[in-house]
XYZ file of C-alpha atoms in Angstrom:
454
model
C 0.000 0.000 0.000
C 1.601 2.794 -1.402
C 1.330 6.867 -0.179
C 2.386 9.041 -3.237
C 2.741 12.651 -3.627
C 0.394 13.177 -7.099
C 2.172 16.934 -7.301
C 5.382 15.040 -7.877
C 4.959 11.210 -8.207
C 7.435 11.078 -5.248
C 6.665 7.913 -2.936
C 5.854 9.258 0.821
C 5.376 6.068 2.834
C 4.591 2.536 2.012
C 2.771 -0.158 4.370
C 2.059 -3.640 4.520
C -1.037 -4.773 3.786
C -2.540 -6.986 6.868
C -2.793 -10.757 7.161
C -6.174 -12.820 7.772
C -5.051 -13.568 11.093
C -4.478 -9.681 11.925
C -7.707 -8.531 10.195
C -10.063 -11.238 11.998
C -8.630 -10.265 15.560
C -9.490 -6.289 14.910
C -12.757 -7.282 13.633
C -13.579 -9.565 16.134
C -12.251 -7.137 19.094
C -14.710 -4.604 17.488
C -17.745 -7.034 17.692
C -16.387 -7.719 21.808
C -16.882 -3.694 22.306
C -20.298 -3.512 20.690
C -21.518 -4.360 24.154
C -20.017 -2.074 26.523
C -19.868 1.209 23.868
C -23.085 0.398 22.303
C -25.779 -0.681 25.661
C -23.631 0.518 28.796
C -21.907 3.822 27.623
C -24.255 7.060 27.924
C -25.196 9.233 24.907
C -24.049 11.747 27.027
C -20.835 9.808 27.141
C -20.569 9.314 23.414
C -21.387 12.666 22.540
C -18.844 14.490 24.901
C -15.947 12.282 22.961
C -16.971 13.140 19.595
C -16.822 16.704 21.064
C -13.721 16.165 21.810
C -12.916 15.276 17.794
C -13.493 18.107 16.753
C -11.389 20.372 19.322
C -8.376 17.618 18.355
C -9.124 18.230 14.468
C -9.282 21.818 15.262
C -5.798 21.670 16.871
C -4.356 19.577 14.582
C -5.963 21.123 11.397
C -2.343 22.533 9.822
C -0.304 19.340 10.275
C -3.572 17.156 8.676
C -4.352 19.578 6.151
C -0.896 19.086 4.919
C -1.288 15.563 5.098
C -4.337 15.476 3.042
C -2.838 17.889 0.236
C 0.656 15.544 0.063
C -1.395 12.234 -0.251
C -4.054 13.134 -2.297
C -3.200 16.125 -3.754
C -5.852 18.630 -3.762
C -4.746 22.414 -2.389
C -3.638 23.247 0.944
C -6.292 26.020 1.580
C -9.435 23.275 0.390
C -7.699 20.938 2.666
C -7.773 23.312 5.561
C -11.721 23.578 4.906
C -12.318 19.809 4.436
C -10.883 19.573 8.116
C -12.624 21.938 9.247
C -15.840 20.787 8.022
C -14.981 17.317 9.306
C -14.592 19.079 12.894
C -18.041 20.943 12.180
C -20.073 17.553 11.680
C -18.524 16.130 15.084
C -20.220 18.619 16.782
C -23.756 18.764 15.151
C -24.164 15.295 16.104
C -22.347 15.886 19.806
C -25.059 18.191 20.012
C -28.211 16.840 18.231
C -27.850 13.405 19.083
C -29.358 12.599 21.740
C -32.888 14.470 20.537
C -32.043 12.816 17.116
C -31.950 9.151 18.879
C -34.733 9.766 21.970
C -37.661 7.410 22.197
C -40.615 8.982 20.374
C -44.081 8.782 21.722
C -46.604 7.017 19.506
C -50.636 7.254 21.006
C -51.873 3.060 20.292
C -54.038 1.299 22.670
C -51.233 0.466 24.657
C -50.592 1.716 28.277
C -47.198 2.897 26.537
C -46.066 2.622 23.319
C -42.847 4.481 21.482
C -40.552 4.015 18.613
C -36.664 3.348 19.604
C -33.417 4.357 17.680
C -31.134 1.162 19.158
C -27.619 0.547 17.319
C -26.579 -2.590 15.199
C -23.635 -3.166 16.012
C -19.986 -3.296 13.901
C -20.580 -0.813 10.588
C -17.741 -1.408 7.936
C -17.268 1.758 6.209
C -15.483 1.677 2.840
C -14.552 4.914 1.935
C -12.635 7.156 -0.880
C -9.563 9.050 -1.434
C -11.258 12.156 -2.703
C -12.553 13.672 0.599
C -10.054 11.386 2.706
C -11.114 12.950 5.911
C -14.801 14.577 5.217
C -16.132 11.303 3.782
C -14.841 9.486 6.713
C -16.134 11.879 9.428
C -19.879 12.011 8.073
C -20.035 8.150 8.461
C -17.941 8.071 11.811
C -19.439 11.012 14.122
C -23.597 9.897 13.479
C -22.632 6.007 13.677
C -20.818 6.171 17.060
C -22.722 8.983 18.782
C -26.020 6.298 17.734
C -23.622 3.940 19.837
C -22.384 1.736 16.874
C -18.512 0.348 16.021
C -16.529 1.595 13.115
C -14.774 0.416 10.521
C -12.494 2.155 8.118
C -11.374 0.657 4.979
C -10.183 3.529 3.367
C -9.045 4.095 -0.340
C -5.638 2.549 -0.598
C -3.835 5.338 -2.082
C -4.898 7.712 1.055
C -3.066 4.966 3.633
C -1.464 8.040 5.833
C -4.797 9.922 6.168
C -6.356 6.546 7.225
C -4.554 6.155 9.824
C -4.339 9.682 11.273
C -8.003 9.797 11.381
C -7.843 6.496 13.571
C -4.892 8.831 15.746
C -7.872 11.434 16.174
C -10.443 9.214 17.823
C -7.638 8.105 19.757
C -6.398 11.455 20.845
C -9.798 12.163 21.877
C -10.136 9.794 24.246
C -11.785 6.759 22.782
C -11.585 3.165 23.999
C -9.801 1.052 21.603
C -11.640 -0.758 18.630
C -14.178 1.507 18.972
C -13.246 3.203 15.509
C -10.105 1.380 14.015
C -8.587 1.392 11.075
C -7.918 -1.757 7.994
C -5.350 -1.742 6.340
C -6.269 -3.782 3.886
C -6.587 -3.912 -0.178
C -9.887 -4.504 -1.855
C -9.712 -7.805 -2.264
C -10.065 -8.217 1.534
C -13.137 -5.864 1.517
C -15.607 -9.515 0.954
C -14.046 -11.056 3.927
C -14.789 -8.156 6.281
C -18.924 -8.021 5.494
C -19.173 -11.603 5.871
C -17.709 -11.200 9.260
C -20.297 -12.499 11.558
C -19.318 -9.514 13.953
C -20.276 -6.856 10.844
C -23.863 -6.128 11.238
C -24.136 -2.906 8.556
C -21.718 -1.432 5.779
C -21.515 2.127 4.023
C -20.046 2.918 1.395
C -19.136 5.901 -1.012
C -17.474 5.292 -4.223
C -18.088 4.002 -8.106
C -20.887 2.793 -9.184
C -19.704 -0.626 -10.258
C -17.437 -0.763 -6.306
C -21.164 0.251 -4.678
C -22.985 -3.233 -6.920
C -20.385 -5.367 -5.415
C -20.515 -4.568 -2.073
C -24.784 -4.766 -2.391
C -24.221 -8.158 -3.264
C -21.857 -9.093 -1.043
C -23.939 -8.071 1.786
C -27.101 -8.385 0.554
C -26.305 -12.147 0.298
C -25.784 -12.033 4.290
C -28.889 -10.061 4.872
C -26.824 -6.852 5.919
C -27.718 -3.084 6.256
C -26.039 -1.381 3.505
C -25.923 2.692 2.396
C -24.311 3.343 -0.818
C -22.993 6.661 -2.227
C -22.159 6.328 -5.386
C -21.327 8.425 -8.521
C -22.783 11.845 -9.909
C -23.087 13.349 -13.306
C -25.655 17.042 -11.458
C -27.052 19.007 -13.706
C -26.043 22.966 -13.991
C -29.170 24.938 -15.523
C -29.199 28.138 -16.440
C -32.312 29.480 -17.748
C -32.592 32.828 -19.898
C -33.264 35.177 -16.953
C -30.022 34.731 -15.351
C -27.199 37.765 -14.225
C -24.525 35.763 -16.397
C -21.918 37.041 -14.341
C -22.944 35.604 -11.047
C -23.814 32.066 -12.547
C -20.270 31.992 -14.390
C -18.558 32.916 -11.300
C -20.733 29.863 -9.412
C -19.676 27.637 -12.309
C -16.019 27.740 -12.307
C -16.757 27.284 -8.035
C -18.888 24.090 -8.769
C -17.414 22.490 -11.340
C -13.585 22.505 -10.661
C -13.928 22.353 -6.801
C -11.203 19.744 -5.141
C -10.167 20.075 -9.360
C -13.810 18.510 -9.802
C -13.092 15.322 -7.845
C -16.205 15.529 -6.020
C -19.558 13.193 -6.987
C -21.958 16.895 -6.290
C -19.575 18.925 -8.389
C -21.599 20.236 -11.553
C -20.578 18.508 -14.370
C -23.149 19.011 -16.943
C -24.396 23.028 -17.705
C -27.762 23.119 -19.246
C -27.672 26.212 -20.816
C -30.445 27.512 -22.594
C -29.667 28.201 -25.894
C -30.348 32.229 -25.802
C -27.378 32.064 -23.246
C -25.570 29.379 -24.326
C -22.680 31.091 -26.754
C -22.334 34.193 -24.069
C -22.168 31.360 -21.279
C -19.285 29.549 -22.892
C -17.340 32.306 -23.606
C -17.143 33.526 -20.052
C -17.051 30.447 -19.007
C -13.857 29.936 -20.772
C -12.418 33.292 -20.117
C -13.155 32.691 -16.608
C -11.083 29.098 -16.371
C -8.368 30.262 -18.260
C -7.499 33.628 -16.478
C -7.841 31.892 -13.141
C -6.281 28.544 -13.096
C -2.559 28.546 -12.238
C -0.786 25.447 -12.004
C 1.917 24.700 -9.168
C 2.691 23.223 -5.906
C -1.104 22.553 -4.129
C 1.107 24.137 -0.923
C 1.322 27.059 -2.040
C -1.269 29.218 -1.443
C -1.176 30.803 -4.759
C -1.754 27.674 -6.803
C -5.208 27.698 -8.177
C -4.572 24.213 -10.360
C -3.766 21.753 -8.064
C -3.210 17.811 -9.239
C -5.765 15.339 -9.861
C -4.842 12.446 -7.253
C -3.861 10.060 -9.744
C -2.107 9.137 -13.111
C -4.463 6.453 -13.881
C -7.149 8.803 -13.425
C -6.194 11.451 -15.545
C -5.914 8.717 -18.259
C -9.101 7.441 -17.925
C -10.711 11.406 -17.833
C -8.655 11.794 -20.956
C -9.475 9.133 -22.800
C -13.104 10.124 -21.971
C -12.784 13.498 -23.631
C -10.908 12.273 -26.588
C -13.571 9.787 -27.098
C -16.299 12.156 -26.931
C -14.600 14.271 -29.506
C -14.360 12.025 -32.044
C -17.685 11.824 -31.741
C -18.452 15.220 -32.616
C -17.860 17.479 -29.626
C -16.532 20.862 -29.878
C -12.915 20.959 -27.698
C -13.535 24.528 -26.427
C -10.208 24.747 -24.202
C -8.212 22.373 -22.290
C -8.158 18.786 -23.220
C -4.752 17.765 -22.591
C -1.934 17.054 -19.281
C 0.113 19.840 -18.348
C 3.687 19.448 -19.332
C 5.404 19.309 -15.908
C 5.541 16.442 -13.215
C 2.610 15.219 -11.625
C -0.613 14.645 -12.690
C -1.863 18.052 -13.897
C -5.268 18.172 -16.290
C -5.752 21.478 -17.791
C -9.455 23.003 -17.112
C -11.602 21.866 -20.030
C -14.880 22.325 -21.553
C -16.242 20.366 -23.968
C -19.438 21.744 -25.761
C -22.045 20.230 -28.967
C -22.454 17.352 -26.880
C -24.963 14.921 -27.606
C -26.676 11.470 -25.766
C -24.498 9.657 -28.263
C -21.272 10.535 -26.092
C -19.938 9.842 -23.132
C -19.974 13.141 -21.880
C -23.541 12.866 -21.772
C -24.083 9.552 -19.992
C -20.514 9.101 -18.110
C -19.425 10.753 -14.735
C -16.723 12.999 -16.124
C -14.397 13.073 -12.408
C -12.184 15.786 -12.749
C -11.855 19.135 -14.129
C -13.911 18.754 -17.477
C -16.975 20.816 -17.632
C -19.674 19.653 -19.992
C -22.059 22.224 -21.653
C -25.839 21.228 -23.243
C -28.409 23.508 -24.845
C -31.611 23.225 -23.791
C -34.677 25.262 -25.371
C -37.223 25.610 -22.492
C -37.171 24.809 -18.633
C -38.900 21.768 -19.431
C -36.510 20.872 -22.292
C -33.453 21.668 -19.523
C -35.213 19.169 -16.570
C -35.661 16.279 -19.228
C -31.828 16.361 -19.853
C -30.977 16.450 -16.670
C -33.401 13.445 -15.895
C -31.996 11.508 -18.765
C -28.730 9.946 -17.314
C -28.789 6.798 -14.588
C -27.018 9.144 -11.914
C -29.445 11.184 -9.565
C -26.897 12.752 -6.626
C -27.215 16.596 -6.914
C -28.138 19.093 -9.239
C -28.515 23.036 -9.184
C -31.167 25.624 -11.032
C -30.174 29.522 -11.470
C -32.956 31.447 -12.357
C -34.505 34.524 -10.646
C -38.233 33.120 -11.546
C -39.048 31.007 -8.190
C -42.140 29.525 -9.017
C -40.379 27.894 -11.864
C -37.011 26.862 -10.038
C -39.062 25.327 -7.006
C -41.546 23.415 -9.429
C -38.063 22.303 -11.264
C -36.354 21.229 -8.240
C -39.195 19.176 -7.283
C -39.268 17.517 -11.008
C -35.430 16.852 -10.679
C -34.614 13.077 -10.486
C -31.998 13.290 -7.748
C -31.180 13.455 -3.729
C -31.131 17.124 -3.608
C -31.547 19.851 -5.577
C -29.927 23.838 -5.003
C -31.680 26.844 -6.547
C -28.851 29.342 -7.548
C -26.404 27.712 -5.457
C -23.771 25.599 -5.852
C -24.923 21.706 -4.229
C -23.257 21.250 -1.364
C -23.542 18.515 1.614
C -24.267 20.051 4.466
C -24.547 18.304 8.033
C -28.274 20.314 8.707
C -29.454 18.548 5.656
C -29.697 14.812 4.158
C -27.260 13.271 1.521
C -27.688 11.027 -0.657
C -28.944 9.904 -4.430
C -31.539 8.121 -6.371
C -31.573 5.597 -9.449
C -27.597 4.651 -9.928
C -25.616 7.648 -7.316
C -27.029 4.854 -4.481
C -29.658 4.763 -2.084
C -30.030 5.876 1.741
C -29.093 9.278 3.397
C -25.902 10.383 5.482
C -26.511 13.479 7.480
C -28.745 15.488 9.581
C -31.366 13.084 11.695
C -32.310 10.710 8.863
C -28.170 9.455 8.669
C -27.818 9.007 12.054
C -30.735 6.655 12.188
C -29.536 4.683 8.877
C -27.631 2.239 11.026
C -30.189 1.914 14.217
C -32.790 -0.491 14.745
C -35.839 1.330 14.043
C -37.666 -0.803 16.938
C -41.285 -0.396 18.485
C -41.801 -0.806 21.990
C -45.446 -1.379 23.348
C -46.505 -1.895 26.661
C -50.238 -3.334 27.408
């Protein structure tokens, strides 16, 4: 398991990958804790801990924000936010837990009857590299506050963040095995739901990664949350201040250098905006985008986080191309080490191409025409993905009648999409099923149980 610097290709750390003997004790130690952490520790308990998170993220935010920017790549300053984002969702559940998880009154015949929020037990949590710390910390702080046991299998390229976010629970003051750390590969990942101490498993990632673990655990009749891929929609309709929705664009479309499953990907323009739209657009990318080192705090283009990735984006745009799309800028790797992708927009695109129906993950911005609202929501509705999606328009009836009609989790009206820990995250049709976040993720992995007393 390999850490390497994607600014430079320069190999940070490497670790061994654990044997079955190694794995099954850490599991099985886990399933021993469920017990005492999940039925004879307070909420009170729990929640003062994961308090105590975020104050150690908080401290520690310049030494883990450099972490995150030398393993994975993205800049120093969006590294500094993701921790302290992580730190922020530690404390909206160490404060809203325990209303989140008390007993709620239900009126039945009975003398007493209520509904109970109970945890299941060990919750394997297979996670990505893009987000190495904010992924991670969504799942973690609502799963142990609701008194469950976590496991991390983390992305295998991110093996130094992995195991400093284990260092932070520890730090904090939390028993051992109550949140630990795998190192292990993928091809481990099978072994680890069948587990007969794993009760539940999350996971955010690919599509094709999210149908295997289903399966897998489906097979053994276990709890499962998937967060998979995103292709959200970007429309612009005709009433728009151009400059405010360009400015938004180049935000939501090349944030973490559009690594992200809610970054907009494909901009719906309609076609009495769509020429002035690219334009800026284009201006925009190319007088703000600097390449260099992701430390510095005047780099604006950091690295995408792998080589193998930037080949596969590549070869995505290329193919699309050939096909008939219109290269507006970018479209190639920087000449200089590490794996730079210049800022690219593709436009004529068409449902023949896989810009249309592929997630496009990393800075390539796809643009559409549409010729009414309705026009704009049925492309938007017309790919398998359904995370996030945004509407800018200053006619609210319309936007709130479109955001209802969009085929995905959420839906932002001239904003960016964003998770946010106040609100629920997830996707329909192929971006996954089930909700991190706010009340309705920390009661994902509880037993939703009914108690009634004659």
């Amino acid at each position: 398991m390999q850490s390497i610097n994607p600014a430079n290709g320069e190999l940070l750390a490497e670790f061994e990958t654990w044997d079955d003997e190694t794995l099954d004790y850490v599991v099985t130690q886990a399933g021993y804790m469920f017990g005492d952490w999940g039925k004879l520790t307070p909420i009170e308990d729990r929640c003062a801990l994961m308090k105590r998170v975020a104050d150690v993220l908080r401290d520690d935010v310049d030494l883990l924000a450099e972490l995150i920017t030398l393993e994975m790549g993205k800049s120093y300053a969006e590294a500094k936010a993701e921790v302290e984002k992580s730190a922020w969702v530690c404390e909206y559940y160490a404060e809203k837990g325990p209303q989140f998880l008390a007993d709620e009154p239900v009126e039945t015949d009975a003398s007493k009857s209520y509904v109970a929020y109970l945890p299941l037990g060990v919750v394997l949590a297979v996670m990505p590299w893009n987000f190495p710390f904010w992924q991670v910390f969504r799942f973690a702080a609502p799963a142990l506050i609701a008194g469950n046991i976590g496991l991390l299998k983390h992305a295998s390229n991110v093996p130094q963040c992995a195991l400093a976010i284990e260092e932070v629970f520890r730090k904090a003051g939390f028993p051992d095995h109550i949140f630990s750390t795998l190192m292990i590969g993928s091809d481990k990942v099978e072994a680890v739901i069948r587990h007969p101490a794993v009760k539940a498993v999350t996971l955010t990632g690919s599509e094709p990664a999210g149908r295997k673990v289903a399966a897998i655990a489906g097979s053994e009749l276990k709890k499962t949350v998937l967060e998979l891929g995103g292709s959200d929609a970007f429309i612009v309709l005709d009433d728009v201040s151009m400059n405010t929705v360009v400015e938004n664009a180049v935000k939501g479309r090349f944030i973490n250098m559009g690594q992200s499953c809610i970054a907009s990907k494909r901009f719906i323009v309609d076609q009495m905006q769509a020429d002035k739209f690219t334009q800026q657009f284009k201006e925009a990318i190319e007088s703000h985008f600097v390449a260099g080192d992701p430390m510095d705090e005047s780099t604006t283009l950091a690295p995408m986080a792998r080589q193998d990735l930037l080949d596969e984006l590549h070869d995505q745009v290329m193919r699309s191309v050939e096909m008939g799309a219109t290269l507006v800028c970018g479209g190639y790797q920087l000449d200089r080490p590490g794996c730079y992708y210049a800022p690219t927009i593709l436009a004529d695109v068409n449902s023949s191409m896989p810009a249309w129906n592929e997630e496009f993950f990393g800075p390539v911005a796809i643009i559409i025409k549409s010729t009414e609202p309705a026009h704009a929501l049925g492309i938007a509705n017309s790919v398998d993905f359904g995370l996030g999606g945004s509407i800018w328009t200053s006619d609210m009836a319309t936007a709130e009648t479109m955001a209802r009609g969009m085929e995905s989790g959420a839906t932002f009206v001239n904003s960016i999409t964003f998770s946010d820990p106040r609100m629920p995250f997830g996707g329909v049709k192929n971006s996954g099923y089930g909700r991190e976040l706010s009340v309705q993720g920390i009661r994902e992995f509880t037993n939703v149980k009914s108690i009634w007393i004659k």
